[in-house]
Amino acid sequence: MFSWSYLIILVFALTLIAIFSFLSSKSKEKTNIFSSFDTALFLVMMPKHEISKEEGKQKEEKELIGQMEQIYTDFLYLKKERMVGTPRITFEIASCIGGTDISFYVAVPKSMETAFEKYVQGVYPGALIERVPQDYTIFEPAGFTAGSYLKLRETPFLPISTYKNLEKDPLASLTNSLSKIKAEEGAAIQVVIKSIASQKKWKKIGDKILSKIKEGKTLNTSIGESSRSGLTEFFIEFVNIFAGQKPKAKKQEETDELKSKGLKVDEATIKAIQEKIQKQTFETNIRLITSAQSQERAEEILDHLEGVFGQFSLSSLNGFETARMNKKNLHKLAYDFSFRNFNPNRKMILNVEELTSIYHFPTVHTETPYIKTAKSNVSAPPADLPDKGLNLIGKVAFRGEERKVYFASRNDRRRHFYLIGQTGTGKSSLLREMIRQDIENGEGVAVIDPHGELIEDVLSYVPKERAEDVVLFEPFDLERPVGLNMLEYDTPEQKDFAVQEMIAIFYKLFPPEIIGPMFEHYMRNAMLALMADKDNPGTLVEIPRMFTDEEFMQEKLGKVSDAMVRNFWMKEWKQTTGSTRSDMLGYVVSKVGRFIENEMMRNIIGQSHCGFDLAKIMDEGKIFLANLSKGLTGEVNSSLLGLILVSKMQMAAMKRARVPEEQRKDFYLYIDEFQNFTTDSIATILSEARKYRLNLIMAHQYIPQLRPEIRNAVLGNVGTTGAFRIGAEDAEFLEKQFAPDFSKFDLINLDNFNVILKMMINNKISSAFKMELNRPKEGRASLVEPIKELSKLKYGRPRGLVEAEISERSKLI
């Protein structure tokens, strides 16, 4: 009677356990589905050149790999969520369909998005972590799939080989296997981890195993006895009593077992178990899955991946075996892979060192091709980056936080802005946005564009209420040419500056060896004579007439009061005769002739008065747009006109010296490909124009375009410097401008629409940071032509009238 009562209780208890297990499995399946939809997926990219090879030697490869252990440790004490239970973290290495890149992904519960980014960047400050809005795929719709689970060959208390005792980084073998996959194929290694119920319990069981081994028991017996729960011990005792069995002399039994199996637990085994249990552990699923155009190829890729895991069995007491999925089970594996489910029936227990050996982020020593890396470094934005300001120029993302980037004040912009970058990287987009905002803010703006597209875009941004403010200069408009006379001036200081600039312009346009002091001497005196009549100034077109028309020269000398100029014409030139006079005449006139012989240019530079007053444009805050398209104007013509415009802009700025500083209105001058339009006087503009409120924004493509004097003037005077992607030689030169936060590798590998910036903030230059541009807004194309026509009517003159006037003045007929 006693025995039957115990049997009934046992059967009832087993039935309850079975029912509970069934309901629990259904509950876990629902929990897995809930948590799958509550997951954030991140792509983690390490800087390819985070540390150079030389620096890498100072930090051993194993030390770099070991940093990943800290990431796993950070996930140890994840709290259970009400709906999703114990959170699971998924680490994946994937080669996706449609590409050959090898990507490192991590999926975490949405509740710990921010925490995850902090975990990673706390250990890897240079890591770029991108939230993936749409999951990747390795499956081809019409393709074939193969997959398997990994399982431990022996008890989880015995360790596998790890990065610490392997000669090479085990990750290299895994990624090398993935690098051989074709674009139309896919493969992934998925590692899903969950915290075990109790780290203390795991450690306690391990200590029990070691204790029993030291008592002389076999490994299997020690593990079996130590792993029993209290309920299991009760059932074993109950069965023994029910069956009437008496415990044997355990010591004798174990001795017999050792003898029969020849097993011996040596010191190495004891040490291995100690090393396994002393580090924190996780319940782990490891899945391998492949996709290809044929089943044979999918299986072949899987064979290679499975073979790579053989390295973890070398010189160790444990290792991996693979459980290849058949057709029936493959669907379940693919389902679990896609939803990143944790399958308790396939779990292994691995510690953080073992997990790190299987999955860690690439180091500087990882040389596998096609690994997706962060092309450039990231750094924290300046702490004093303003939250609002005059111009919104971009955004900076750092460690999960995004901040907008503004120019905070006019004073910061007065220190000028220098941009460099290869064509197509985003320079024009940044200029467009800044110009658009300046125009909408009612600011005075000038744009000098050697290509033409920027001007067209800017015209589309002009609001209707500012259409009257637009002054458009298009040299290629032959029907209504707009005058531009470098020899026109307002003050004596401007006259001297104009002459010197014109000489500098010729030095800029022609090789120095064919200009020389004699050309300079003759040209200077010719220009000074033509400029003597301030109300009716001469032009470049009339310079040849000064040397060939005695009557014209005498007429102009009648207005000259400078004794030195009169002396040149009355004595020096008159005494120059014969071949010398002929040579000098040809020498001087030939340099000017290439411009005045061109009808388009002659109708512009031959007008005695400019069609617009740049000083008035600046003071009244108008919009001056110069379309100097090289394709329509000619490269040398474009350069000459741009050089004259920049010089006259500087003259207009210096005229403000007579105006109290507080009354000087800020004016923004944008110059694309500025190396074509600046002389050595750029140093004066950069150092002095600030106080006259002429604020420069200069852009170009590469350093060799700048003469050393101009290059040094720019880098020495500008407040804000920005570099888009540049070439290797430029990166070598500019690296020190952005050190220590960014290296030459970062400058070479920037993505389009990204710029590394050192910014003037509250009159102080910030540390360097990387900014992504805001995409330019679209303008209103319908307004472009009406604005053009309005400007041409106001500032241009009829072609016939201009040609008749020039013919009369220069006696061309």
PDB file of C-alpha atoms in Angstrom, residues 51 125 147 189 220 246 249-250 283 299 304 371 393-394 412 426 461 504 518 527 567 633 693 719 813:
ATOM      1  CA  ILE A  51      45.209  52.976 -35.693  1.00  0.00           C
ATOM      2  CA  PRO A 125      35.306  55.163 -29.571  1.00  0.00           C
ATOM      3  CA  GLY A 147      21.561  25.623 -42.794  1.00  0.00           C
ATOM      4  CA  ILE A 189      26.574  33.419 -39.046  1.00  0.00           C
ATOM      5  CA  ASN A 220      31.052  12.339 -16.179  1.00  0.00           C
ATOM      6  CA  LYS A 246      20.560  -0.090  -1.933  1.00  0.00           C
ATOM      7  CA  ALA A 249      29.884   1.584  -2.316  1.00  0.00           C
ATOM      8  CA  LYS A 250      30.365   4.627  -4.562  1.00  0.00           C
ATOM      9  CA  GLU A 283      22.972  30.534 -23.125  1.00  0.00           C
ATOM     10  CA  GLU A 299      25.470  23.144 -49.383  1.00  0.00           C
ATOM     11  CA  HIS A 304      33.058  25.794 -45.907  1.00  0.00           C
ATOM     12  CA  ILE A 371      34.505  43.952 -44.787  1.00  0.00           C
ATOM     13  CA  ILE A 393      24.362  74.118 -42.645  1.00  0.00           C
ATOM     14  CA  GLY A 394      24.065  70.461 -41.646  1.00  0.00           C
ATOM     15  CA  ASP A 412      31.668  84.119 -36.708  1.00  0.00           C
ATOM     16  CA  GLY A 426      28.852  68.291 -52.019  1.00  0.00           C
ATOM     17  CA  TYR A 461      15.586  80.689 -54.715  1.00  0.00           C
ATOM     18  CA  ALA A 504      48.599  91.609 -60.758  1.00  0.00           C
ATOM     19  CA  MET A 518      58.950  96.751 -68.741  1.00  0.00           C
ATOM     20  CA  MET A 527      46.292 103.177 -67.263  1.00  0.00           C
ATOM     21  CA  ASN A 567      57.171 112.801 -67.893  1.00  0.00           C
ATOM     22  CA  THR A 633      32.622  82.753 -71.853  1.00  0.00           C
ATOM     23  CA  ARG A 693      31.947  93.500 -43.336  1.00  0.00           C
ATOM     24  CA  GLY A 719      37.983  81.161 -39.199  1.00  0.00           C
ATOM     25  CA  ILE A 813      36.683 102.512 -87.672  1.00  0.00           C
TER      26      ILE A 813
END
